[in-house]
Structure formats: structure tokens, C-alpha cells
mmCIF file of C-alpha atoms in Angstrom:
data_model
loop_
_atom_site.group_PDB
_atom_site.id
_atom_site.type_symbol
_atom_site.label_atom_id
_atom_site.label_comp_id
_atom_site.label_asym_id
_atom_site.label_seq_id
_atom_site.Cartn_x
_atom_site.Cartn_y
_atom_site.Cartn_z
ATOM 1 C CA UNK A 1416 211.032 311.213 144.034
ATOM 2 C CA UNK A 1417 212.777 307.891 143.724
ATOM 3 C CA UNK A 1418 216.318 307.413 142.618
ATOM 4 C CA UNK A 1419 216.508 305.996 139.038
ATOM 5 C CA UNK A 1420 218.807 303.194 140.231
ATOM 6 C CA UNK A 1421 216.229 302.136 142.821
ATOM 7 C CA UNK A 1422 213.601 302.107 140.112
ATOM 8 C CA UNK A 1423 215.749 299.784 137.972
ATOM 9 C CA UNK A 1424 216.150 297.338 140.863
ATOM 10 C CA UNK A 1425 212.405 297.412 141.473
ATOM 11 C CA UNK A 1426 211.672 296.640 137.829
ATOM 12 C CA UNK A 1427 214.215 293.806 137.819
ATOM 13 C CA UNK A 1428 212.703 292.408 141.015
ATOM 14 C CA UNK A 1429 209.206 292.493 139.558
ATOM 15 C CA UNK A 1430 210.416 290.829 136.356
ATOM 16 C CA UNK A 1431 212.173 288.114 138.367
ATOM 17 C CA UNK A 1432 209.046 287.422 140.428
ATOM 18 C CA UNK A 1433 206.862 287.225 137.320
ATOM 19 C CA UNK A 1434 209.249 284.773 135.657
ATOM 20 C CA UNK A 1435 209.497 282.657 138.818
ATOM 21 C CA UNK A 1436 205.717 282.499 139.213
ATOM 22 C CA UNK A 1437 205.248 281.640 135.538
ATOM 23 C CA UNK A 1438 207.882 278.901 135.759
ATOM 24 C CA UNK A 1439 206.171 277.369 138.783
ATOM 25 C CA UNK A 1440 202.826 277.186 136.970
ATOM 26 C CA UNK A 1441 204.443 275.718 133.852
ATOM 27 C CA UNK A 1442 206.294 273.194 136.000
ATOM 28 C CA UNK A 1443 203.011 271.821 137.337
ATOM 29 C CA UNK A 1444 201.633 271.493 133.826
ATOM 30 C CA UNK A 1445 204.839 269.833 132.597
ATOM 31 C CA UNK A 1446 204.421 267.228 135.348
ATOM 32 C CA UNK A 1447 200.869 266.489 134.226
ATOM 33 C CA UNK A 1448 201.995 265.846 130.672
ATOM 34 C CA UNK A 1449 204.781 263.484 131.714
ATOM 35 C CA UNK A 1450 207.796 265.696 131.059
ATOM 36 C CA UNK A 1451 209.289 264.867 134.469
ATOM 37 C CA UNK A 1452 210.591 261.409 135.252
ATOM 38 C CA UNK A 1453 211.935 260.067 138.502
ATOM 39 C CA UNK A 1454 211.001 259.108 142.013
ATOM 40 C CA UNK A 1455 209.709 262.409 143.360
ATOM 41 C CA UNK A 1456 207.215 263.239 140.625
ATOM 42 C CA UNK A 1457 203.741 264.393 141.635
ATOM 43 C CA UNK A 1458 201.502 262.890 138.948
ATOM 44 C CA UNK A 1459 203.836 261.516 136.294
ATOM 45 C CA UNK A 1460 201.260 261.760 133.527
ATOM 46 C CA UNK A 1461 197.790 263.084 132.868
ATOM 47 C CA UNK A 1462 196.102 259.845 133.926
ATOM 48 C CA UNK A 1463 197.729 260.236 137.341
ATOM 49 C CA UNK A 1464 196.419 263.786 137.525
ATOM 50 C CA UNK A 1465 192.911 262.601 136.646
ATOM 51 C CA UNK A 1466 193.095 260.048 139.485
ATOM 52 C CA UNK A 1467 194.240 262.787 141.862
ATOM 53 C CA UNK A 1468 191.396 265.032 140.681
ATOM 54 C CA UNK A 1469 188.954 262.189 141.360
ATOM 55 C CA UNK A 1470 190.278 261.779 144.923
ATOM 56 C CA UNK A 1471 190.084 265.475 145.715
ATOM 57 C CA UNK A 1472 186.625 265.832 144.161
ATOM 58 C CA UNK A 1473 185.132 262.566 145.391
ATOM 59 C CA UNK A 1474 181.708 264.220 145.732
ATOM 60 C CA UNK A 1475 181.556 264.980 141.979
ATOM 61 C CA UNK A 1476 180.111 262.389 139.563
ATOM 62 C CA UNK A 1477 182.824 260.292 137.905
ATOM 63 C CA UNK A 1478 181.779 261.445 134.443
ATOM 64 C CA UNK A 1479 182.718 265.054 135.306
ATOM 65 C CA UNK A 1480 186.233 264.284 136.574
ATOM 66 C CA UNK A 1481 188.049 264.442 133.197
ATOM 67 C CA UNK A 1482 186.390 267.784 132.483
ATOM 68 C CA UNK A 1483 187.536 269.133 135.850
ATOM 69 C CA UNK A 1484 191.090 267.922 135.233
ATOM 70 C CA UNK A 1485 191.241 269.565 131.807
ATOM 71 C CA UNK A 1486 189.587 272.740 133.110
ATOM 72 C CA UNK A 1487 192.122 273.025 135.942
ATOM 73 C CA UNK A 1488 194.968 272.542 133.481
ATOM 74 C CA UNK A 1489 193.598 275.102 131.029
ATOM 75 C CA UNK A 1490 192.905 277.685 133.713
ATOM 76 C CA UNK A 1491 196.295 277.217 135.299
#
């Protein structure tokens, strides 16, 4: 049987990891919608993300690229 104090630390650790993972996903979405400004920004806005999606999925027809970008954002 585990010590109750150990159990509390485990629960706090799990909560911390969940919050950190959630923040990292939300950070990527915030970048896509232009909430970050500066030199070291990945996309800067959603148009930049659509261009990136087009580069990564160059084998997909151009008409499907906006759908893929929105689908990736929604699923993330």
C-alpha cells in the first residue's frame, strides 16, 4: 500500500504534466492565430500556417490545403 503523501505527489505530478501538455498544444494554436509577435515565431498567422501545410503536403491538390490546415487546427 502506498503512503498517502506519495499519492499526493503523484497526483500533483500528473496534474502538472496535463497542464504542461495542454499549454503546449494551445501555444501552437495561438501562434497560428497571430497571438505571438516577434522574430522567432513559427507561422505568425494562419496564412503562414496554410503555406507551411502546402509545403509539407505538396502531393495534395492545392484546393484541399485549407481544409487540411483547418482540420489539423481543430484536431489539435
